[in-house]
Each structure stands twice: as structure tokens, then as C-alpha cells.
PDB file of C-alpha atoms in Angstrom:
ATOM      1  CA  GLU A1344      11.004  24.943 -15.361  1.00 95.00           C
ATOM      2  CA  VAL A1345       9.844  21.258 -14.611  1.00 96.00           C
ATOM      3  CA  GLN A1346      11.992  18.877 -16.425  1.00 97.00           C
ATOM      4  CA  LEU A1347      11.644  14.810 -16.544  1.00 98.00           C
ATOM      5  CA  LEU A1348      14.092  12.983 -18.421  1.00 98.00           C
ATOM      6  CA  GLU A1349      13.280   9.076 -18.911  1.00 98.00           C
ATOM      7  CA  SER A1350      15.780   6.626 -19.642  1.00 98.00           C
ATOM      8  CA  GLY A1351      16.652   2.939 -19.532  1.00 98.00           C
ATOM      9  CA  GLY A1352      14.605   1.747 -22.863  1.00 97.00           C
ATOM     10  CA  GLY A1353      15.974  -0.476 -25.012  1.00 97.00           C
ATOM     11  CA  LEU A1354      15.428  -3.924 -26.818  1.00 98.00           C
ATOM     12  CA  VAL A1355      14.463  -6.884 -24.433  1.00 98.00           C
ATOM     13  CA  GLN A1356      13.331 -10.576 -25.289  1.00 98.00           C
ATOM     14  CA  PRO A1357       9.778 -11.568 -24.175  1.00 98.00           C
ATOM     15  CA  GLY A1358      10.041 -12.561 -20.349  1.00 98.00           C
ATOM     16  CA  GLU A1359      13.143 -10.451 -19.688  1.00 98.00           C
ATOM     17  CA  SER A1360      12.821  -7.111 -17.190  1.00 98.00           C
ATOM     18  CA  LEU A1361      14.046  -3.675 -17.668  1.00 98.00           C
ATOM     19  CA  ARG A1362      14.324  -0.859 -15.386  1.00 98.00           C
ATOM     20  CA  LEU A1363      13.020   2.846 -16.372  1.00 98.00           C
ATOM     21  CA  SER A1364      14.067   5.658 -14.415  1.00 98.00           C
ATOM     22  CA  CYS A1365      12.809   9.263 -14.724  1.00 98.00           C
ATOM     23  CA  ALA A1366      15.100  12.309 -13.451  1.00 98.00           C
ATOM     24  CA  ALA A1367      12.725  14.915 -12.103  1.00 98.00           C
ATOM     25  CA  SER A1368      13.580  18.505 -11.532  1.00 97.00           C
ATOM     26  CA  GLY A1369      12.414  22.204 -11.496  1.00 97.00           C
ATOM     27  CA  PHE A1370       9.361  21.332  -8.748  1.00 95.00           C
ATOM     28  CA  ALA A1371       9.339  19.790  -5.399  1.00 95.00           C
ATOM     29  CA  PHE A1372       9.018  15.816  -6.744  1.00 95.00           C
ATOM     30  CA  SER A1373       8.267  14.557  -3.132  1.00 94.00           C
ATOM     31  CA  ASN A1374       4.932  16.208  -3.173  1.00 94.00           C
ATOM     32  CA  ASN A1375       3.635  15.468  -6.474  1.00 95.00           C
ATOM     33  CA  ALA A1376       2.055  12.588  -7.801  1.00 96.00           C
ATOM     34  CA  MET A1377       4.089  11.005 -10.458  1.00 97.00           C
ATOM     35  CA  SER A1378       2.787   8.345 -13.306  1.00 97.00           C
ATOM     36  CA  TRP A1379       4.124   6.161 -16.329  1.00 98.00           C
ATOM     37  CA  LEU A1380       1.893   6.233 -18.948  1.00 98.00           C
ATOM     38  CA  ARG A1381       3.006   4.576 -22.734  1.00 98.00           C
ATOM     39  CA  GLN A1382       2.123   4.740 -26.474  1.00 98.00           C
ATOM     40  CA  ALA A1383       2.447   1.838 -28.466  1.00 97.00           C
ATOM     41  CA  PRO A1384       4.091   2.856 -32.068  1.00 94.00           C
ATOM     42  CA  GLY A1385       1.533   4.533 -33.997  1.00 93.00           C
ATOM     43  CA  LYS A1386      -1.606   4.064 -31.331  1.00 94.00           C
ATOM     44  CA  GLY A1387      -2.869   6.272 -28.701  1.00 95.00           C
ATOM     45  CA  LEU A1388      -2.063   6.821 -24.923  1.00 96.00           C
ATOM     46  CA  GLU A1389      -2.321   4.459 -21.987  1.00 96.00           C
ATOM     47  CA  TRP A1390      -2.169   4.839 -18.329  1.00 96.00           C
ATOM     48  CA  VAL A1391       0.598   2.407 -16.785  1.00 97.00           C
ATOM     49  CA  SER A1392       0.745   3.268 -12.884  1.00 97.00           C
ATOM     50  CA  SER A1393       0.768   6.032 -10.602  1.00 96.00           C
ATOM     51  CA  ILE A1394       2.150   6.489  -6.928  1.00 97.00           C
ATOM     52  CA  ARG A1395       0.982   8.887  -4.289  1.00 96.00           C
ATOM     53  CA  SER A1396       3.012  11.864  -2.788  1.00 93.00           C
ATOM     54  CA  THR A1397       1.463  11.543   0.840  1.00 90.00           C
ATOM     55  CA  ASP A1398       1.595   7.779   1.493  1.00 93.00           C
ATOM     56  CA  ASP A1399       3.593   6.124  -1.775  1.00 94.00           C
ATOM     57  CA  ALA A1400       0.715   4.517  -2.441  1.00 96.00           C
ATOM     58  CA  THR A1401       0.619   2.839  -6.213  1.00 97.00           C
ATOM     59  CA  TYR A1402      -1.880   1.907  -8.353  1.00 96.00           C
ATOM     60  CA  TYR A1403      -1.473   0.030 -11.611  1.00 96.00           C
ATOM     61  CA  ALA A1404      -3.468  -0.687 -14.855  1.00 95.00           C
ATOM     62  CA  ASP A1405      -4.887  -4.474 -15.220  1.00 94.00           C
ATOM     63  CA  SER A1406      -2.690  -4.715 -18.194  1.00 96.00           C
ATOM     64  CA  VAL A1407       0.607  -4.549 -15.896  1.00 97.00           C
ATOM     65  CA  LYS A1408      -0.785  -5.401 -12.432  1.00 97.00           C
ATOM     66  CA  GLY A1409       1.667  -8.187 -11.086  1.00 97.00           C
ATOM     67  CA  ARG A1410       4.506  -7.459 -13.689  1.00 98.00           C
ATOM     68  CA  PHE A1411       5.386  -3.873 -13.180  1.00 98.00           C
ATOM     69  CA  THR A1412       6.311  -2.133  -9.862  1.00 98.00           C
ATOM     70  CA  ILE A1413       6.443   1.723  -9.768  1.00 98.00           C
ATOM     71  CA  SER A1414       8.858   3.443  -6.719  1.00 97.00           C
ATOM     72  CA  LYS A1415      10.610   6.609  -6.310  1.00 96.00           C
ATOM     73  CA  ASP A1416      13.441   8.078  -4.543  1.00 96.00           C
ATOM     74  CA  ASN A1417      12.260  11.258  -3.183  1.00 95.00           C
ATOM     75  CA  SER A1418      16.395  12.003  -2.051  1.00 95.00           C
ATOM     76  CA  LYS A1419      17.658  11.561  -5.684  1.00 97.00           C
ATOM     77  CA  ASN A1420      14.215  12.967  -7.216  1.00 97.00           C
ATOM     78  CA  ILE A1421      14.195   9.872  -9.618  1.00 98.00           C
ATOM     79  CA  LEU A1422      10.808   7.924 -10.292  1.00 98.00           C
ATOM     80  CA  TYR A1423      11.135   4.367 -11.667  1.00 98.00           C
ATOM     81  CA  LEU A1424       9.112   1.890 -13.434  1.00 98.00           C
ATOM     82  CA  GLN A1425      10.298  -1.602 -12.997  1.00 98.00           C
ATOM     83  CA  MET A1426       9.174  -4.193 -15.783  1.00 98.00           C
ATOM     84  CA  ASN A1427       9.047  -7.953 -15.413  1.00 98.00           C
ATOM     85  CA  SER A1428       7.820 -10.380 -17.539  1.00 98.00           C
ATOM     86  CA  LEU A1429       7.684  -8.334 -20.765  1.00 98.00           C
ATOM     87  CA  ARG A1430       5.531  -9.013 -23.573  1.00 98.00           C
ATOM     88  CA  ALA A1431       5.473  -7.783 -26.959  1.00 98.00           C
ATOM     89  CA  GLU A1432       2.396  -5.804 -26.097  1.00 97.00           C
ATOM     90  CA  ASP A1433       4.579  -3.819 -23.768  1.00 98.00           C
ATOM     91  CA  THR A1434       6.206  -2.331 -26.940  1.00 98.00           C
ATOM     92  CA  ALA A1435       5.795   1.690 -26.451  1.00 98.00           C
ATOM     93  CA  ILE A1436       7.132   4.600 -25.607  1.00 98.00           C
ATOM     94  CA  TYR A1437       6.962   5.368 -21.750  1.00 98.00           C
ATOM     95  CA  TYR A1438       6.723   8.274 -20.668  1.00 98.00           C
ATOM     96  CA  CYS A1439       6.587   9.840 -16.547  1.00 98.00           C
ATOM     97  CA  ALA A1440       4.298  12.644 -16.409  1.00 98.00           C
ATOM     98  CA  LYS A1441       3.392  14.552 -13.073  1.00 97.00           C
ATOM     99  CA  ALA A1442      -0.005  15.070 -11.843  1.00 96.00           C
ATOM    100  CA  ILE A1443      -1.946  18.240 -11.746  1.00 93.00           C
ATOM    101  CA  ARG A1444      -5.112  16.438 -10.676  1.00 88.00           C
ATOM    102  CA  GLY A1445      -5.749  13.265  -8.441  1.00 88.00           C
ATOM    103  CA  VAL A1446      -2.954  10.168  -8.587  1.00 89.00           C
ATOM    104  CA  LEU A1447      -4.515   9.415 -11.988  1.00 90.00           C
ATOM    105  CA  ILE A1448      -6.416  11.626 -13.708  1.00 92.00           C
ATOM    106  CA  SER A1449      -4.531  14.317 -15.622  1.00 96.00           C
ATOM    107  CA  TRP A1450      -1.064  15.212 -15.945  1.00 97.00           C
ATOM    108  CA  ASP A1451       0.664  18.700 -17.046  1.00 97.00           C
ATOM    109  CA  SER A1452       3.993  17.933 -17.466  1.00 97.00           C
ATOM    110  CA  TRP A1453       5.474  15.095 -19.505  1.00 98.00           C
ATOM    111  CA  GLY A1454       9.059  13.764 -20.435  1.00 98.00           C
ATOM    112  CA  GLN A1455      10.422  13.094 -23.959  1.00 97.00           C
ATOM    113  CA  GLY A1456       9.649   9.210 -23.434  1.00 98.00           C
ATOM    114  CA  THR A1457      11.585   6.460 -23.467  1.00 98.00           C
ATOM    115  CA  LEU A1458      11.030   3.358 -26.210  1.00 98.00           C
ATOM    116  CA  VAL A1459      10.830  -0.302 -24.976  1.00 98.00           C
ATOM    117  CA  ILE A1460      10.903  -2.739 -27.359  1.00 98.00           C
ATOM    118  CA  VAL A1461      10.002  -6.657 -26.708  1.00 98.00           C
ATOM    119  CA  SER A1462      10.945  -8.893 -29.307  1.00 97.00           C
ATOM    120  CA  SER A1463      12.447 -11.913 -29.869  1.00 95.00           C
TER     121      SER A1463
ATOM    122  CA  GLN B 977     -13.924  -0.422 -20.135  1.00 62.00           C
ATOM    123  CA  SER B 978     -13.626   0.924 -23.602  1.00 71.00           C
ATOM    124  CA  ALA B 979     -12.154   3.434 -25.034  1.00 88.00           C
ATOM    125  CA  LEU B 980     -13.417   6.787 -25.458  1.00 96.00           C
ATOM    126  CA  THR B 981     -14.819   7.360 -29.183  1.00 97.00           C
ATOM    127  CA  GLN B 982     -13.270  10.556 -30.705  1.00 98.00           C
ATOM    128  CA  PRO B 983     -13.407  11.002 -34.536  1.00 97.00           C
ATOM    129  CA  ALA B 984     -10.319  10.054 -36.624  1.00 97.00           C
ATOM    130  CA  SER B 985      -9.579  13.185 -38.399  1.00 97.00           C
ATOM    131  CA  VAL B 986     -11.549  16.904 -38.507  1.00 98.00           C
ATOM    132  CA  SER B 987     -10.188  19.643 -40.451  1.00 97.00           C
ATOM    133  CA  GLY B 988     -10.459  23.465 -40.556  1.00 97.00           C
ATOM    134  CA  SER B 989      -8.971  26.588 -42.236  1.00 97.00           C
ATOM    135  CA  PRO B 990      -6.516  29.049 -40.726  1.00 97.00           C
ATOM    136  CA  GLY B 991      -9.258  31.363 -38.639  1.00 97.00           C
ATOM    137  CA  GLN B 992     -11.922  29.213 -38.457  1.00 97.00           C
ATOM    138  CA  SER B 993     -13.317  26.930 -35.389  1.00 97.00           C
ATOM    139  CA  ILE B 994     -13.629  23.215 -34.836  1.00 98.00           C
ATOM    140  CA  THR B 995     -14.973  21.080 -32.203  1.00 98.00           C
ATOM    141  CA  ILE B 996     -13.460  17.464 -31.188  1.00 98.00           C
ATOM    142  CA  SER B 997     -15.839  15.059 -29.652  1.00 98.00           C
ATOM    143  CA  CYS B 998     -15.202  12.526 -27.130  1.00 98.00           C
ATOM    144  CA  THR B 999     -17.808  10.262 -26.146  1.00 98.00           C
ATOM    145  CA  GLY B1000     -17.988   8.126 -23.527  1.00 97.00           C
ATOM    146  CA  THR B1001     -20.461   6.402 -20.777  1.00 96.00           C
ATOM    147  CA  SER B1002     -22.345   7.722 -17.680  1.00 96.00           C
ATOM    148  CA  SER B1003     -19.593   5.221 -16.182  1.00 95.00           C
ATOM    149  CA  ASP B1004     -16.756   8.045 -16.930  1.00 96.00           C
ATOM    150  CA  VAL B1005     -17.479  11.366 -19.096  1.00 97.00           C
ATOM    151  CA  GLY B1006     -20.977  11.601 -17.691  1.00 97.00           C
ATOM    152  CA  GLY B1007     -20.364  10.576 -14.340  1.00 96.00           C
ATOM    153  CA  TYR B1008     -17.025  12.472 -13.567  1.00 97.00           C
ATOM    154  CA  ASN B1009     -16.218  16.156 -14.046  1.00 97.00           C
ATOM    155  CA  TYR B1010     -12.485  14.662 -14.844  1.00 97.00           C
ATOM    156  CA  VAL B1011     -12.026  14.790 -18.415  1.00 98.00           C
ATOM    157  CA  SER B1012      -8.863  16.310 -20.035  1.00 98.00           C
ATOM    158  CA  TRP B1013      -7.495  17.039 -23.623  1.00 98.00           C
ATOM    159  CA  TYR B1014      -4.074  16.530 -25.147  1.00 98.00           C
ATOM    160  CA  GLN B1015      -2.431  17.874 -27.634  1.00 98.00           C
ATOM    161  CA  GLN B1016       0.586  15.768 -29.482  1.00 98.00           C
ATOM    162  CA  HIS B1017       2.389  17.032 -32.345  1.00 98.00           C
ATOM    163  CA  PRO B1018       4.964  14.060 -34.184  1.00 96.00           C
ATOM    164  CA  GLY B1019       7.597  12.694 -32.632  1.00 95.00           C
ATOM    165  CA  LYS B1020       6.825  15.202 -29.564  1.00 97.00           C
ATOM    166  CA  ALA B1021       5.191  14.278 -25.685  1.00 97.00           C
ATOM    167  CA  PRO B1022       1.783  15.116 -25.214  1.00 98.00           C
ATOM    168  CA  LYS B1023       1.081  18.474 -24.180  1.00 98.00           C
ATOM    169  CA  LEU B1024      -1.875  19.202 -21.377  1.00 98.00           C
ATOM    170  CA  MET B1025      -4.701  21.854 -23.056  1.00 98.00           C
ATOM    171  CA  ILE B1026      -7.814  21.320 -20.670  1.00 98.00           C
ATOM    172  CA  TYR B1027      -8.485  19.455 -17.822  1.00 97.00           C
ATOM    173  CA  ASP B1028     -11.419  19.371 -15.086  1.00 97.00           C
ATOM    174  CA  VAL B1029     -13.730  19.529 -18.334  1.00 97.00           C
ATOM    175  CA  THR B1030     -12.838  23.438 -18.664  1.00 98.00           C
ATOM    176  CA  THR B1031      -9.948  24.242 -17.148  1.00 97.00           C
ATOM    177  CA  ARG B1032      -6.523  25.742 -19.203  1.00 97.00           C
ATOM    178  CA  PRO B1033      -3.315  25.426 -17.735  1.00 96.00           C
ATOM    179  CA  SER B1034      -1.235  28.179 -17.306  1.00 94.00           C
ATOM    180  CA  GLY B1035       0.406  29.334 -20.828  1.00 95.00           C
ATOM    181  CA  VAL B1036      -2.172  27.347 -23.166  1.00 97.00           C
ATOM    182  CA  SER B1037      -4.155  29.706 -25.110  1.00 97.00           C
ATOM    183  CA  ASN B1038      -7.577  31.109 -24.450  1.00 97.00           C
ATOM    184  CA  ARG B1039      -8.257  29.668 -28.360  1.00 98.00           C
ATOM    185  CA  PHE B1040      -8.926  26.377 -26.373  1.00 98.00           C
ATOM    186  CA  SER B1041     -11.757  25.552 -24.647  1.00 98.00           C
ATOM    187  CA  GLY B1042     -13.558  22.733 -23.227  1.00 98.00           C
ATOM    188  CA  SER B1043     -17.112  21.635 -22.509  1.00 98.00           C
ATOM    189  CA  LYS B1044     -19.284  18.726 -21.473  1.00 98.00           C
ATOM    190  CA  SER B1045     -22.914  17.606 -22.242  1.00 97.00           C
ATOM    191  CA  GLY B1046     -23.787  14.192 -20.850  1.00 97.00           C
ATOM    192  CA  ASN B1047     -21.443  11.243 -21.550  1.00 97.00           C
ATOM    193  CA  THR B1048     -20.027  13.686 -24.559  1.00 98.00           C
ATOM    194  CA  ALA B1049     -16.999  16.093 -23.858  1.00 98.00           C
ATOM    195  CA  SER B1050     -16.001  18.582 -26.379  1.00 98.00           C
ATOM    196  CA  LEU B1051     -12.836  20.501 -27.214  1.00 98.00           C
ATOM    197  CA  THR B1052     -13.043  23.759 -29.501  1.00 98.00           C
ATOM    198  CA  ILE B1053     -10.338  25.256 -30.889  1.00 98.00           C
ATOM    199  CA  SER B1054     -11.312  29.017 -32.461  1.00 98.00           C
ATOM    200  CA  GLY B1055      -9.080  31.090 -34.605  1.00 97.00           C
ATOM    201  CA  LEU B1056      -7.121  27.746 -36.084  1.00 98.00           C
ATOM    202  CA  GLN B1057      -3.542  28.424 -36.821  1.00 97.00           C
ATOM    203  CA  THR B1058      -1.296  26.083 -38.248  1.00 97.00           C
ATOM    204  CA  GLU B1059       0.937  25.266 -35.519  1.00 97.00           C
ATOM    205  CA  ASP B1060      -2.770  23.947 -33.943  1.00 98.00           C
ATOM    206  CA  GLU B1061      -2.363  20.696 -36.357  1.00 98.00           C
ATOM    207  CA  ALA B1062      -1.272  17.962 -34.238  1.00 98.00           C
ATOM    208  CA  HIS B1063      -3.518  14.693 -32.379  1.00 98.00           C
ATOM    209  CA  TYR B1064      -5.528  15.358 -29.599  1.00 98.00           C
ATOM    210  CA  TYR B1065      -6.592  13.064 -27.312  1.00 98.00           C
ATOM    211  CA  CYS B1066      -9.273  13.227 -24.742  1.00 98.00           C
ATOM    212  CA  SER B1067      -9.021  11.049 -21.312  1.00 98.00           C
ATOM    213  CA  SER B1068     -11.652  10.438 -18.568  1.00 97.00           C
ATOM    214  CA  TYR B1069     -11.343   9.216 -15.039  1.00 96.00           C
ATOM    215  CA  ALA B1070     -13.896   6.137 -14.844  1.00 95.00           C
ATOM    216  CA  GLY B1071     -13.688   5.335 -11.128  1.00 93.00           C
ATOM    217  CA  GLY B1072     -11.326   3.086  -8.953  1.00 91.00           C
ATOM    218  CA  ASN B1073      -7.868   2.676 -11.041  1.00 90.00           C
ATOM    219  CA  ASN B1074      -9.471   3.521 -14.310  1.00 92.00           C
ATOM    220  CA  LEU B1075      -8.352   6.025 -16.808  1.00 94.00           C
ATOM    221  CA  LEU B1076      -9.719   6.131 -20.356  1.00 96.00           C
ATOM    222  CA  PHE B1077      -8.032   7.674 -22.929  1.00 97.00           C
ATOM    223  CA  GLY B1078     -10.049   8.265 -26.514  1.00 97.00           C
ATOM    224  CA  GLY B1079      -8.393   7.143 -29.892  1.00 96.00           C
ATOM    225  CA  GLY B1080      -6.985  10.176 -31.020  1.00 97.00           C
ATOM    226  CA  THR B1081      -8.102  12.595 -33.270  1.00 98.00           C
ATOM    227  CA  LYS B1082      -5.894  14.349 -35.956  1.00 98.00           C
ATOM    228  CA  LEU B1083      -6.355  17.860 -36.495  1.00 98.00           C
ATOM    229  CA  THR B1084      -5.628  19.220 -40.464  1.00 98.00           C
ATOM    230  CA  VAL B1085      -5.400  23.130 -40.732  1.00 97.00           C
ATOM    231  CA  LEU B1086      -6.099  23.606 -44.482  1.00 90.00           C
TER     232      LEU B1086
END
């Protein structure tokens, strides 16, 4: 059974940094593209970032490009999202997800999410 | 790019069929066969129901089906059940590093 468990969320002030982690199990982590998506409170879904399995190529939404960095540790089956220069509009539940199609097309397994609140 | 357009809400009675639309443009929905649909119950993570316009992942009921015509994709749920009550989101690849989501549709099973 695929399991994705996010951690690292919390309350931070604007301009601060946070690193999210996603522990994966139940599938060949190193062979699958992985992504982070987010959902602001009461709002819809937004793709944030993806990492390709074959060459670790990374992809970012324009809203986070230059501020967020996705990475993974295949030896530990952990996906990361380093978030710098956080803004109020980054407040959301952050989900890690396993891709079923492409790098940023569709996802068949999602974690339960971790809440990030950016507020002074 | 703008988000895809979904109706804010739809409703139906148990046993009935409903259809949720997802309208985009020729640069996203109409240009790629990469439309997905997700179901989300309150406080839960999204669940993939349809991908590649019409494909159901393993374990998803065949009461759920997807289709596309031009720039509009649709999710049809037949034989509505109370547990189908949830928010539904469509998404479409839009080329490059662009993946668009719809604003979501709240399905109420009366």
C-alpha cells in the first residue's frame, strides 16, 4: 500500500523559511516522479513543484520559482520542499503526491497534508 | 493562464446521474488529452477518479466516467450514492510547466 506522510508544517512569519518532508513507502520511490501541491484554506488546488525520477529534473510554478526548492533522498525515500522568503499567500495545506502520468499531469496517491501558515 | 471553469455546485438524488463540466481553452483542455478529475471529502486529501480524460485508476468505481468535447471536459457519476457527496476538481495540462485546476464543484446528494 502506498503511503505518503508529510511533516514540517507550522506557523512562520513572512520572509522566514520552512522545510517540508514527505516520507514515502509502499512503492518504488526512486522510479516515480513526485510533486508538491497546495490548497489555501477554503480554496482550490494548486500545483507547486515536481521532480522527475530519471534525472532529478525539477519544475516549479511561477508563483514559487526562485523561492522554493524540491529535492529527494532516494536512500531514505523522502521528498523535500525547502520554502524560503515565505509570503502570506503561501499559507496552505501542502500535499505531496505520486505522479501517475508525466511529471506534472496527474497524481494517484496523496499524503494527508501539512499546514503552513505564514503570518505576523 | 486562468483557472478552468467549473460550476460551483451541482446536486442530484440517490440513483440519479449527474455531470460536472470543466471548460478551458484550446491551449489546455482542448489541446491535450490530459484532463484529470479529483474527489475531495471535507478534511481529506484529494483522490484521483479519472485521468487522461477517460481512464479510471484501479479501484475507482465504474459509476465514474470522463469525456471531452472540444474545450470542455465532463465527469459523469451514475447511480449517485450518498458517499459521492464531495468537492470535485478538474485539472488539465497546459503545456510547458503549466498545470491548471478548476475552481471546484460541490456535489450535494439530496
